[in-house]
Amino acid sequence: MINRLSIKAFKEPSAERAAVQEQSRAGSATVASATNAVDLSQVNLDAATMERFFSLVSPVQASRVKLEAFVGFLQDHGILPHALRFSFDQQARLQKCAFIAQVGFGLDLGYDYHVHEYGAFSSFVGADFVQIVRRGAATRGAPMPAPFQAKRFVEAVAGREIGWLCVATVAIHEMRSCGKAALQSRVEATAVHYGRRLIRRVLDDMQDVLACPGGPGNTGERP
Amino acid sequence: MTPGVLESLAPLNPALSIAGSLTSIAALGMAIFAIQRALAHATRMKREHAKNAASLRRTLDGCRGTISRILEMTDEVKYFRALDALSSTLTSTLARHELYVQGEARQSISDLSLLLLDAATHGHEESLRLLEGALAMVEMLLENIGAPKSRLGSAA
């Protein structure tokens, strides 16, 4: 069955989403984002496609990727194992990868992060990962939106140890506020538990990312 | 050396050898005493580490129970009061015993403190989600408790 969709602003995303899904089953629907009002009246989508659309993006913002889809993406590329559990390794790997993908490679996950001496951490990423593990709800094979430089991201983080990822998050955080010359000393001052040699290696490994147009080194925020 | 000096010391040989032997015996005794002290210290440290690791385990066990009880609270005022108390008491205790969480899992101590802080500063619904995350973090920390490696071991 083909339905016509029109996307307008929602105030109560979850309630509205349920209403939209109900409407879509009935034959017509209104889908929305809290921040962007997009008119998709010319787009024809069937109910199954719309279900899939809602399962992949957050109801708050259409371009936002849900953590379930990102976890599935990491599993697809061997960065997280197929059998999910809330272990230190999996949790820390997800935390660091989510930060690197969001801040460094343009993936809109919509999380806020703390950056401390062990790198980036988001309480909500941790809490959402607990729910994903409990429900076994990782979404495999979900496409990532265009702004996300998925290939470069996978090349940068695949096969890295946790220490490397921790230092990389600090480096990405610091490179938004300082130049290349001061970067190493800034990272050393924050990531105090990691050796100078590892920090040097991370910064060397990230040279390509730093040089990449649109990469974290070229955000225009650096002096 | 002036010729004849060694010959003139020859009569002192027995006395010098006796003095040398006594010095060697004294040095050996001191070495044995030092080894004994080192072994006693190592035993004491091992006991101390075991005690501290057990203390951290008890703290985290208690924390798990407390979080479970807080999660069941329906009164928001009581909920946040209990959460504040837990957050303020647990953070310093955890920081003191950070050494007893093995390897890189140690960083979860900082993460747990941040989780509790965020749980205490968000609305009730979000706070519940975060507190469930904190509970999982506590369980994960319990899996990673152990005595710290000795410097000798890590140098090897």
Short mmCIF file of C-alpha atoms in Angstrom, two decimals:
data_model
loop_
_atom_site.label_atom_id
_atom_site.label_comp_id
_atom_site.label_asym_id
_atom_site.label_seq_id
_atom_site.Cartn_x
_atom_site.Cartn_y
_atom_site.Cartn_z
CA MET A 1 0.00 0.00 0.00
CA ILE A 2 1.42 3.41 -0.96
CA ASN A 3 0.90 6.37 1.36
CA ARG A 4 1.53 10.06 0.77
CA LEU A 5 3.69 11.63 3.46
CA SER A 6 3.99 15.22 4.58
CA ILE A 7 6.63 16.05 7.17
CA LYS A 8 5.96 18.92 9.58
CA ALA A 9 7.18 19.96 13.01
CA PHE A 10 6.42 17.71 15.99
CA LYS A 11 6.27 18.81 19.60
CA GLU A 12 5.96 15.39 21.20
CA PRO A 13 8.13 13.13 19.04
CA SER A 14 7.34 9.76 20.55
CA ALA A 15 3.59 10.30 20.85
CA GLU A 16 3.44 11.87 17.42
CA ARG A 17 5.46 9.06 15.97
CA ALA A 18 2.94 6.51 17.24
CA ALA A 19 0.12 8.61 15.79
CA VAL A 20 1.89 8.83 12.45
CA GLN A 21 2.44 5.12 12.31
CA GLU A 22 -1.24 4.62 13.06
CA GLN A 23 -2.17 7.06 10.32
CA SER A 24 0.17 5.40 7.87
CA ARG A 25 -1.62 2.12 8.38
CA ALA A 26 -4.92 3.93 7.74
CA GLY A 27 -3.70 5.36 4.46
CA SER A 28 -2.30 8.86 5.05
CA ALA A 29 0.38 10.16 7.37
CA THR A 30 2.24 13.18 8.75
CA VAL A 31 5.86 12.64 9.73
CA ALA A 32 8.01 15.28 11.38
CA SER A 33 11.21 16.46 12.93
CA ALA A 34 11.31 18.78 15.98
CA THR A 35 13.87 21.09 14.44
CA ASN A 36 13.41 20.82 10.69
CA ALA A 37 10.05 21.09 8.98
CA VAL A 38 10.46 19.27 5.67
CA ASP A 39 7.70 18.90 3.15
CA LEU A 40 7.77 15.47 1.64
CA SER A 41 4.32 15.67 0.17
CA GLN A 42 5.75 14.72 -3.20
CA VAL A 43 7.33 11.58 -1.81
CA ASN A 44 5.46 8.33 -1.94
CA LEU A 45 6.40 5.77 0.69
CA ASP A 46 4.72 2.57 1.73
CA ALA A 47 4.12 1.69 5.37
CA ALA A 48 7.00 -0.80 5.53
CA THR A 49 9.46 1.79 4.20
CA MET A 50 8.22 4.31 6.70
CA GLU A 51 8.61 1.81 9.55
CA ARG A 52 12.20 1.30 8.42
CA PHE A 53 12.72 5.06 8.20
CA PHE A 54 11.54 5.47 11.78
CA SER A 55 13.66 2.58 12.99
CA LEU A 56 16.83 4.17 11.61
CA VAL A 57 16.48 7.82 12.53
CA SER A 58 15.67 9.54 15.77
CA PRO A 59 12.21 11.12 15.92
CA VAL A 60 13.86 14.35 17.12
CA GLN A 61 15.86 15.04 13.97
CA ALA A 62 15.53 13.28 10.64
CA SER A 63 19.29 13.25 9.96
CA ARG A 64 20.08 11.88 13.40
CA VAL A 65 21.26 8.28 13.55
CA LYS A 66 20.07 6.13 16.43
CA LEU A 67 22.67 4.36 18.53
CA GLU A 68 21.16 0.98 17.55
CA ALA A 69 22.04 1.65 13.92
CA PHE A 70 25.55 2.83 14.82
CA VAL A 71 26.17 -0.25 17.00
CA GLY A 72 25.02 -2.41 14.06
CA PHE A 73 27.36 -0.47 11.76
CA LEU A 74 30.29 -1.14 14.13
CA GLN A 75 29.36 -4.83 14.22
CA ASP A 76 29.15 -4.95 10.42
CA HIS A 77 32.72 -3.65 10.21
CA GLY A 78 34.13 -5.90 12.95
CA ILE A 79 34.74 -3.05 15.37
CA LEU A 80 32.28 -4.51 17.89
CA PRO A 81 31.74 -8.28 18.21
CA HIS A 82 28.52 -9.97 17.04
CA ALA A 83 27.66 -11.08 20.59
CA LEU A 84 26.95 -7.87 22.49
CA ARG A 85 27.44 -7.63 26.25
CA PHE A 86 28.00 -4.72 28.60
CA SER A 87 31.70 -5.48 29.13
CA PHE A 88 34.36 -2.86 29.71
CA ASP A 89 35.90 -3.42 26.30
CA GLN A 90 32.67 -3.16 24.30
CA GLN A 91 31.32 -0.23 26.29
CA ALA A 92 34.58 1.75 26.11
CA ARG A 93 35.05 0.95 22.41
CA LEU A 94 31.50 2.15 21.64
CA GLN A 95 31.94 5.33 23.71
CA LYS A 96 35.16 6.29 21.94
CA CYS A 97 33.93 5.30 18.46
CA ALA A 98 30.69 7.26 18.95
CA PHE A 99 32.65 10.38 19.88
CA ILE A 100 35.13 9.98 16.99
CA ALA A 101 32.29 9.37 14.50
CA GLN A 102 30.19 12.27 15.78
CA VAL A 103 32.82 14.93 16.36
CA GLY A 104 35.51 13.80 13.93
CA PHE A 105 33.59 12.34 11.00
CA GLY A 106 30.29 14.20 10.93
CA LEU A 107 27.84 11.52 12.10
CA ASP A 108 24.87 13.09 13.87
CA LEU A 109 24.31 10.86 16.91
CA GLY A 110 23.16 13.80 19.03
CA TYR A 111 25.05 12.99 22.23
CA ASP A 112 26.91 15.29 24.61
CA TYR A 113 30.26 14.09 25.93
CA HIS A 114 32.54 14.65 28.90
CA VAL A 115 36.24 14.58 28.05
CA HIS A 116 38.45 13.47 30.93
CA GLU A 117 41.90 11.94 31.35
CA TYR A 118 40.69 8.65 29.82
CA GLY A 119 39.08 10.31 26.80
CA ALA A 120 35.46 11.01 25.89
CA PHE A 121 32.49 9.59 27.77
CA SER A 122 28.76 10.12 27.36
CA SER A 123 26.42 8.95 30.11
CA PHE A 124 23.57 8.62 27.61
CA VAL A 125 25.63 6.49 25.22
CA GLY A 126 26.34 4.19 28.19
CA ALA A 127 22.69 4.11 29.27
CA ASP A 128 21.43 3.52 25.72
CA PHE A 129 23.98 0.76 25.17
CA VAL A 130 22.65 -1.03 28.27
CA GLN A 131 19.16 -0.98 26.71
CA ILE A 132 20.49 -2.18 23.33
CA VAL A 133 22.31 -5.09 24.97
CA ARG A 134 19.23 -6.01 27.04
CA ARG A 135 16.87 -5.93 24.08
CA GLY A 136 19.40 -7.27 21.57
CA ALA A 137 18.29 -4.32 19.47
CA ALA A 138 21.33 -3.47 17.34
CA THR A 139 20.20 -2.68 13.77
CA ARG A 140 22.50 -4.44 11.30
CA GLY A 141 22.98 -3.21 7.75
CA ALA A 142 21.55 0.26 8.33
CA PRO A 143 22.80 2.84 5.82
CA MET A 144 24.70 5.78 7.28
CA PRO A 145 23.77 9.30 6.10
CA ALA A 146 25.96 11.03 3.51
CA PRO A 147 27.78 13.60 5.71
CA PHE A 148 29.33 10.73 7.67
CA GLN A 149 32.70 9.76 6.21
CA ALA A 150 32.11 6.09 7.00
CA LYS A 151 35.00 4.63 5.01
CA ARG A 152 37.57 6.98 6.52
CA PHE A 153 36.12 6.39 9.97
CA VAL A 154 36.41 2.61 9.65
CA GLU A 155 39.98 2.91 8.34
CA ALA A 156 40.87 5.13 11.28
CA VAL A 157 39.43 3.04 14.13
CA ALA A 158 39.34 -0.61 12.98
CA GLY A 159 41.66 -2.87 14.95
CA ARG A 160 42.75 -0.17 17.40
CA GLU A 161 43.27 -0.90 21.07
CA ILE A 162 41.26 0.98 23.70
CA GLY A 163 44.22 3.17 24.69
CA TRP A 164 44.59 4.38 21.10
CA LEU A 165 40.89 5.23 20.91
CA CYS A 166 41.03 7.10 24.24
CA VAL A 167 43.94 9.23 23.08
CA ALA A 168 42.28 9.80 19.69
CA THR A 169 39.16 11.21 21.36
CA VAL A 170 41.27 13.62 23.39
CA ALA A 171 43.20 14.61 20.25
CA ILE A 172 39.99 15.27 18.28
CA HIS A 173 38.61 17.26 21.20
CA GLU A 174 41.79 19.34 21.54
CA MET A 175 42.33 19.94 17.84
CA ARG A 176 39.14 21.97 17.73
CA SER A 177 40.72 24.59 19.96
CA CYS A 178 44.46 24.53 19.23
CA GLY A 179 46.90 24.38 16.34
CA LYS A 180 48.90 21.38 15.20
CA ALA A 181 52.09 22.62 16.90
CA ALA A 182 50.54 22.69 20.37
CA LEU A 183 48.41 19.60 19.89
CA GLN A 184 50.78 17.00 21.34
CA SER A 185 51.43 18.95 24.54
CA ARG A 186 47.69 19.63 24.95
CA VAL A 187 46.88 15.93 24.52
CA GLU A 188 49.65 14.95 26.94
CA ALA A 189 48.28 17.39 29.51
CA THR A 190 44.79 15.85 29.31
CA ALA A 191 45.47 12.15 28.64
CA VAL A 192 47.85 11.87 31.60
CA HIS A 193 47.58 8.08 31.87
CA TYR A 194 48.98 7.47 28.40
CA GLY A 195 52.62 7.52 27.36
CA ARG A 196 54.20 10.07 25.08
CA ARG A 197 55.03 7.35 22.55
CA LEU A 198 51.38 6.26 22.22
CA ILE A 199 50.22 9.86 21.89
CA ARG A 200 52.81 10.48 19.17
CA ARG A 201 51.67 7.31 17.37
CA VAL A 202 47.99 8.33 17.54
CA LEU A 203 48.76 11.78 16.17
CA ASP A 204 50.86 10.25 13.38
CA ASP A 205 48.09 7.75 12.55
CA MET A 206 45.61 10.60 12.38
CA GLN A 207 47.70 12.65 9.97
CA ASP A 208 45.48 11.61 7.06
CA VAL A 209 42.35 12.53 8.97
CA LEU A 210 43.84 15.88 9.91
CA ALA A 211 44.62 16.60 6.27
CA CYS A 212 41.20 15.44 5.05
CA PRO A 213 38.88 18.24 3.82
CA GLY A 214 35.99 18.44 6.23
CA GLY A 215 37.91 16.35 8.76
CA PRO A 216 38.26 17.49 12.35
CA GLY A 217 41.50 19.27 11.56
CA ASN A 218 39.77 21.48 9.02
CA THR A 219 36.68 22.60 10.84
CA GLY A 220 37.67 26.23 10.65
CA GLU A 221 37.66 26.39 14.44
CA ARG A 222 41.41 26.07 14.70
CA PRO A 223 43.41 29.33 14.90
CA MET B 1 104.23 1.17 45.91
CA THR B 2 107.47 1.35 47.90
CA PRO B 3 109.25 -2.04 47.91
CA GLY B 4 109.07 -3.77 51.25
CA VAL B 5 105.71 -2.33 52.36
CA LEU B 6 103.81 -5.53 51.61
CA GLU B 7 106.44 -7.57 53.39
CA SER B 8 106.11 -5.32 56.46
CA LEU B 9 102.30 -5.97 56.53
CA ALA B 10 102.78 -9.75 56.46
CA PRO B 11 102.58 -10.15 60.25
CA LEU B 12 99.15 -8.49 60.18
CA ASN B 13 97.69 -11.06 57.74
CA PRO B 14 95.90 -13.25 60.30
CA ALA B 15 94.34 -10.24 62.01
CA LEU B 16 93.24 -8.74 58.68
CA SER B 17 91.73 -12.00 57.49
CA ILE B 18 89.83 -12.36 60.78
CA ALA B 19 88.53 -8.78 60.44
CA GLY B 20 87.54 -9.47 56.79
CA SER B 21 85.68 -12.61 57.75
CA LEU B 22 83.82 -10.83 60.53
CA THR B 23 82.83 -8.04 58.13
CA SER B 24 81.57 -10.61 55.60
CA ILE B 25 79.54 -12.37 58.29
CA ALA B 26 78.06 -9.06 59.42
CA ALA B 27 77.20 -8.14 55.81
CA LEU B 28 75.59 -11.54 55.28
CA GLY B 29 73.57 -11.09 58.46
CA MET B 30 72.40 -7.65 57.34
CA ALA B 31 71.46 -9.01 53.92
CA ILE B 32 69.43 -11.83 55.51
CA PHE B 33 67.75 -9.30 57.79
CA ALA B 34 66.94 -7.04 54.79
CA ILE B 35 65.48 -9.98 52.84
CA GLN B 36 63.38 -10.95 55.86
CA ARG B 37 62.09 -7.39 56.15
CA ALA B 38 61.31 -7.25 52.41
CA LEU B 39 59.40 -10.55 52.61
CA ALA B 40 57.48 -9.37 55.66
CA HIS B 41 56.65 -6.12 53.85
CA ALA B 42 55.50 -8.03 50.76
CA THR B 43 53.26 -10.23 52.93
CA ARG B 44 51.85 -7.16 54.68
CA MET B 45 51.20 -5.44 51.34
CA LYS B 46 49.52 -8.55 49.95
CA ARG B 47 47.24 -8.64 53.01
CA GLU B 48 46.54 -4.93 52.62
CA HIS B 49 45.73 -5.28 48.91
CA ALA B 50 43.40 -8.21 49.63
CA LYS B 51 41.69 -6.15 52.35
CA ASN B 52 41.27 -3.12 50.08
CA ALA B 53 40.02 -5.22 47.16
CA ALA B 54 37.47 -6.84 49.49
CA SER B 55 36.49 -3.39 50.76
CA LEU B 56 35.91 -2.17 47.18
CA ARG B 57 33.88 -5.29 46.43
CA ARG B 58 31.71 -4.67 49.50
CA THR B 59 31.31 -1.00 48.52
CA LEU B 60 30.23 -1.89 44.99
CA ASP B 61 27.93 -4.67 46.22
CA GLY B 62 26.30 -2.15 48.55
CA CYS B 63 26.12 0.37 45.72
CA ARG B 64 24.38 -2.18 43.49
CA GLY B 65 21.78 -2.83 46.17
CA THR B 66 21.29 0.88 46.82
CA ILE B 67 20.85 1.69 43.13
CA SER B 68 18.30 -1.12 42.78
CA ARG B 69 16.36 0.32 45.73
CA ILE B 70 16.59 3.87 44.36
CA LEU B 71 15.27 2.67 41.00
CA GLU B 72 12.18 1.34 42.75
CA MET B 73 11.42 4.66 44.47
CA THR B 74 8.30 6.32 43.12
CA ASP B 75 8.59 9.58 45.07
CA GLU B 76 10.80 11.89 42.99
CA VAL B 77 11.95 13.96 45.97
CA LYS B 78 13.08 10.86 47.85
CA TYR B 79 14.58 9.48 44.66
CA PHE B 80 16.82 12.52 44.05
CA ARG B 81 17.73 12.85 47.74
CA ALA B 82 18.90 9.23 47.81
CA LEU B 83 20.71 9.65 44.51
CA ASP B 84 22.54 12.75 45.76
CA ALA B 85 23.62 10.92 48.91
CA LEU B 86 24.84 7.93 46.92
CA SER B 87 26.68 10.09 44.41
CA SER B 88 28.49 12.19 47.01
CA THR B 89 29.58 9.28 49.22
CA LEU B 90 30.48 6.84 46.48
CA THR B 91 32.64 9.10 44.34
CA SER B 92 35.36 9.64 46.97
CA THR B 93 35.34 5.98 48.05
CA LEU B 94 35.71 4.79 44.47
CA ALA B 95 38.51 7.25 43.75
CA ARG B 96 40.40 5.96 46.82
CA HIS B 97 40.23 2.35 45.67
CA GLU B 98 40.67 2.95 41.94
CA LEU B 99 43.92 0.96 42.08
CA TYR B 100 41.96 -2.23 42.71
CA VAL B 101 40.15 -2.22 39.40
CA GLN B 102 42.25 -4.12 36.91
CA GLY B 103 43.88 -2.70 33.82
CA GLU B 104 42.07 -0.28 31.58
CA ALA B 105 38.72 -1.03 33.25
CA ARG B 106 39.99 1.41 35.90
CA GLN B 107 38.71 4.26 33.75
CA SER B 108 35.17 3.05 34.44
CA ILE B 109 35.53 4.55 37.94
CA SER B 110 35.61 8.05 36.41
CA ASP B 111 32.80 7.06 34.04
CA LEU B 112 30.62 5.81 36.91
CA SER B 113 31.13 9.06 38.81
CA LEU B 114 30.05 11.01 35.72
CA LEU B 115 27.04 8.75 35.21
CA LEU B 116 25.89 9.32 38.79
CA LEU B 117 26.50 13.06 38.47
CA ASP B 118 24.46 13.19 35.25
CA ALA B 119 21.74 11.04 36.80
CA ALA B 120 21.50 13.50 39.70
CA THR B 121 21.27 16.52 37.41
CA HIS B 122 18.72 15.40 34.79
CA GLY B 123 14.96 15.05 34.94
CA HIS B 124 13.42 11.99 36.57
CA GLU B 125 12.74 10.00 33.39
CA GLU B 126 16.23 10.53 31.94
CA SER B 127 17.74 10.00 35.37
CA LEU B 128 16.15 6.54 35.61
CA ARG B 129 17.73 5.60 32.27
CA LEU B 130 21.11 6.85 33.43
CA LEU B 131 20.85 5.07 36.75
CA GLU B 132 20.17 1.78 34.97
CA GLY B 133 23.37 2.48 33.04
CA ALA B 134 25.17 3.12 36.34
CA LEU B 135 23.89 -0.21 37.68
CA ALA B 136 25.34 -2.03 34.65
CA MET B 137 28.61 -0.13 35.13
CA VAL B 138 28.79 -1.24 38.79
CA GLU B 139 28.25 -4.87 37.75
CA MET B 140 30.97 -4.53 35.15
CA LEU B 141 33.36 -3.05 37.74
CA LEU B 142 32.64 -5.98 40.08
CA GLU B 143 33.89 -8.31 37.34
CA ASN B 144 37.18 -6.43 37.16
CA ILE B 145 38.27 -6.18 40.80
CA GLY B 146 41.74 -7.49 41.60
CA ALA B 147 44.96 -6.70 43.43
CA PRO B 148 47.26 -4.29 41.58
CA LYS B 149 50.34 -5.71 39.88
CA SER B 150 53.58 -5.19 41.79
CA ARG B 151 56.20 -2.87 40.29
CA LEU B 152 58.58 -5.80 40.07
CA GLY B 153 56.03 -7.75 38.05
CA SER B 154 55.22 -4.87 35.72
CA ALA B 155 58.92 -4.13 35.14
CA ALA B 156 59.51 -7.74 34.16
#
